[in-house]
Amino acid sequence: MKDAHNTELTTRNSFMREAIALSHEGMNKGAGGPFGAVVVRNGEIIARGYNRVLETNDPTCHAEVDAIRKASAFLGHFHLEDCELYTSCEPCPMCLGAVYWSRIKTVYYGNTKADAAAIGFDDQFIYEELDRPIRDRSLSMERLLGDEAAAVFNDWAKQANKKLY
């Protein structure tokens, strides 16, 4: 029993080392911040990603999102419920949302969000903003044309062949 646990731990550590190596690779290429991630399915890495924000000028191209996009493309579907994510850092709010939407079952991470904040990647303000009522947030938000937007939702609700995700 102990050997099986040690083997499993060794395997998980190897996946995490790959995520850490990707964080270093992306950072050294100047692609973005020092973040890397891999998606694992059935004990095999199916997708790798690192932060590409600077390389792509895409503020959403974080390591976890990059790896999730690649895993979904590889598998040909958007649910990754039989996958695990290994990431060099605890996911930011956006990436955590992507993890939940993708249905990944387990996340393993190296650095914490406090570690990230200590080097200038502080997302605490986003967590605090989400707890505030919309009218009290620093981001101005105003609802427009709610009735017209609701009509599309009503049409969606009536569709017999819709595919929920």
Short mmCIF file of C-alpha atoms in Angstrom, two decimals:
data_model
loop_
_atom_site.label_atom_id
_atom_site.label_comp_id
_atom_site.label_asym_id
_atom_site.label_seq_id
_atom_site.Cartn_x
_atom_site.Cartn_y
_atom_site.Cartn_z
CA MET A 1 0.00 0.00 0.00
CA LYS A 2 2.79 2.41 0.89
CA ASP A 3 4.57 1.69 -2.43
CA ALA A 4 1.41 2.57 -4.38
CA HIS A 5 1.11 5.84 -2.45
CA ASN A 6 4.78 6.65 -3.05
CA THR A 7 4.44 5.87 -6.76
CA GLU A 8 1.35 8.08 -7.02
CA LEU A 9 3.13 10.91 -5.20
CA THR A 10 6.18 10.54 -7.44
CA THR A 11 3.93 10.70 -10.52
CA ARG A 12 2.09 13.79 -9.24
CA ASN A 13 5.42 15.43 -8.44
CA SER A 14 6.65 14.78 -11.99
CA PHE A 15 3.56 16.47 -13.43
CA MET A 16 4.09 19.44 -11.11
CA ARG A 17 7.74 19.64 -12.14
CA GLU A 18 6.60 19.87 -15.76
CA ALA A 19 4.26 22.76 -14.87
CA ILE A 20 7.11 24.48 -13.04
CA ALA A 21 9.45 23.93 -16.00
CA LEU A 22 6.85 25.50 -18.29
CA SER A 23 6.58 28.50 -15.98
CA HIS A 24 10.32 28.98 -16.30
CA GLU A 25 10.26 28.45 -20.08
CA GLY A 26 7.53 31.02 -20.70
CA MET A 27 9.17 33.53 -18.39
CA ASN A 28 12.54 33.13 -20.12
CA LYS A 29 10.92 33.57 -23.55
CA GLY A 30 9.36 36.80 -22.35
CA ALA A 31 5.92 35.39 -23.16
CA GLY A 32 4.44 36.44 -19.83
CA GLY A 33 4.64 35.95 -16.10
CA PRO A 34 6.23 32.92 -14.40
CA PHE A 35 3.26 30.57 -14.61
CA GLY A 36 2.94 27.11 -16.17
CA ALA A 37 0.31 24.38 -16.24
CA VAL A 38 -0.39 20.91 -17.55
CA VAL A 39 -3.63 18.99 -17.95
CA VAL A 40 -3.39 15.28 -17.15
CA ARG A 41 -5.83 12.56 -18.16
CA ASN A 42 -5.44 8.91 -17.26
CA GLY A 43 -1.91 9.49 -16.02
CA GLU A 44 -0.70 11.25 -19.19
CA ILE A 45 -0.13 14.90 -19.98
CA ILE A 46 -2.54 15.88 -22.75
CA ALA A 47 -1.90 19.63 -22.78
CA ARG A 48 0.77 22.09 -21.69
CA GLY A 49 0.54 25.82 -21.25
CA TYR A 50 2.33 28.82 -19.89
CA ASN A 51 1.45 32.45 -19.42
CA ARG A 52 1.37 34.09 -22.88
CA VAL A 53 -0.14 37.46 -21.95
CA LEU A 54 2.77 39.49 -23.32
CA GLU A 55 3.34 37.24 -26.33
CA THR A 56 -0.29 37.39 -27.47
CA ASN A 57 -1.42 40.73 -26.03
CA ASP A 58 -4.30 38.70 -24.59
CA PRO A 59 -4.91 39.38 -20.89
CA THR A 60 -6.79 36.06 -20.60
CA CYS A 61 -3.94 33.90 -21.88
CA HIS A 62 -2.84 32.65 -18.48
CA ALA A 63 -1.12 29.27 -18.16
CA GLU A 64 -4.20 27.45 -16.89
CA VAL A 65 -6.45 28.90 -19.62
CA ASP A 66 -3.82 28.09 -22.26
CA ALA A 67 -3.61 24.46 -21.08
CA ILE A 68 -7.40 24.10 -20.75
CA ARG A 69 -7.94 25.44 -24.28
CA LYS A 70 -5.37 22.99 -25.66
CA ALA A 71 -6.82 20.05 -23.67
CA SER A 72 -10.33 20.80 -24.91
CA ALA A 73 -9.11 21.02 -28.50
CA PHE A 74 -7.17 17.76 -28.11
CA LEU A 75 -10.15 15.89 -26.65
CA GLY A 76 -12.71 17.53 -28.92
CA HIS A 77 -15.03 18.58 -26.10
CA PHE A 78 -15.34 21.28 -23.47
CA HIS A 79 -15.79 19.18 -20.34
CA LEU A 80 -12.62 17.88 -18.73
CA GLU A 81 -14.19 16.05 -15.79
CA ASP A 82 -11.78 13.14 -16.11
CA CYS A 83 -8.73 15.44 -16.01
CA GLU A 84 -6.47 16.99 -13.41
CA LEU A 85 -4.69 20.33 -13.58
CA TYR A 86 -1.15 20.84 -12.32
CA THR A 87 -0.25 24.50 -12.11
CA SER A 88 2.83 26.26 -10.83
CA CYS A 89 0.66 28.67 -8.82
CA GLU A 90 -2.74 28.70 -7.17
CA PRO A 91 -5.15 29.84 -9.91
CA CYS A 92 -6.24 33.48 -10.09
CA PRO A 93 -10.00 34.21 -10.05
CA MET A 94 -10.28 34.07 -13.85
CA CYS A 95 -8.41 30.77 -14.10
CA LEU A 96 -10.34 29.32 -11.19
CA GLY A 97 -13.52 30.18 -13.07
CA ALA A 98 -12.16 28.41 -16.15
CA VAL A 99 -11.33 25.35 -14.04
CA TYR A 100 -14.89 25.21 -12.71
CA TRP A 101 -16.41 25.74 -16.17
CA SER A 102 -14.23 22.97 -17.65
CA ARG A 103 -15.24 20.60 -14.82
CA ILE A 104 -11.65 19.59 -14.04
CA LYS A 105 -11.87 17.34 -10.98
CA THR A 106 -8.64 18.19 -9.13
CA VAL A 107 -6.12 21.03 -9.09
CA TYR A 108 -2.59 20.66 -7.77
CA TYR A 109 -0.59 23.87 -7.35
CA GLY A 110 2.89 24.95 -6.32
CA ASN A 111 3.00 28.60 -5.27
CA THR A 112 0.13 30.22 -3.36
CA LYS A 113 -1.77 33.37 -4.26
CA ALA A 114 0.16 35.08 -1.43
CA ASP A 115 3.42 34.03 -3.10
CA ALA A 116 2.16 35.54 -6.37
CA ALA A 117 1.15 38.77 -4.63
CA ALA A 118 4.64 39.04 -3.14
CA ILE A 119 6.14 39.28 -6.66
CA GLY A 120 3.54 41.70 -8.01
CA PHE A 121 0.68 39.43 -9.16
CA ASP A 122 -1.91 40.40 -6.54
CA ASP A 123 -5.50 39.41 -7.35
CA GLN A 124 -6.92 40.05 -3.89
CA PHE A 125 -8.77 43.14 -5.13
CA ILE A 126 -10.76 40.93 -7.54
CA TYR A 127 -11.86 38.62 -4.73
CA GLU A 128 -12.91 41.68 -2.73
CA GLU A 129 -14.74 43.22 -5.70
CA LEU A 130 -16.76 40.03 -6.25
CA ASP A 131 -18.07 40.27 -2.68
CA ARG A 132 -19.36 43.83 -3.23
CA PRO A 133 -22.78 44.70 -4.66
CA ILE A 134 -22.49 45.72 -8.33
CA ARG A 135 -23.20 49.38 -7.51
CA ASP A 136 -20.26 49.46 -5.05
CA ARG A 137 -17.61 47.98 -7.33
CA SER A 138 -14.76 50.04 -8.74
CA LEU A 139 -15.71 48.84 -12.25
CA SER A 140 -18.70 50.80 -13.52
CA MET A 141 -21.48 48.43 -14.57
CA GLU A 142 -24.89 49.43 -15.89
CA ARG A 143 -27.68 47.25 -17.21
CA LEU A 144 -29.08 48.18 -20.62
CA LEU A 145 -31.90 46.70 -22.71
CA GLY A 146 -32.68 43.91 -20.25
CA ASP A 147 -36.02 43.09 -21.92
CA GLU A 148 -34.40 42.68 -25.33
CA ALA A 149 -31.60 40.56 -23.91
CA ALA A 150 -34.14 38.45 -22.00
CA ALA A 151 -35.95 37.68 -25.26
CA VAL A 152 -32.89 35.79 -26.52
CA PHE A 153 -32.68 33.87 -23.22
CA ASN A 154 -36.37 33.00 -23.57
CA ASP A 155 -35.74 31.69 -27.09
CA TRP A 156 -32.83 29.61 -25.76
CA ALA A 157 -35.01 28.16 -22.99
CA LYS A 158 -37.58 27.03 -25.58
CA GLN A 159 -35.06 25.23 -27.82
CA ALA A 160 -35.51 21.47 -27.68
CA ASN A 161 -32.07 20.65 -29.12
CA LYS A 162 -29.92 22.94 -26.96
CA LYS A 163 -26.75 21.55 -25.49
CA LEU A 164 -26.05 22.72 -21.97
CA TYR A 165 -22.57 23.19 -20.69
#
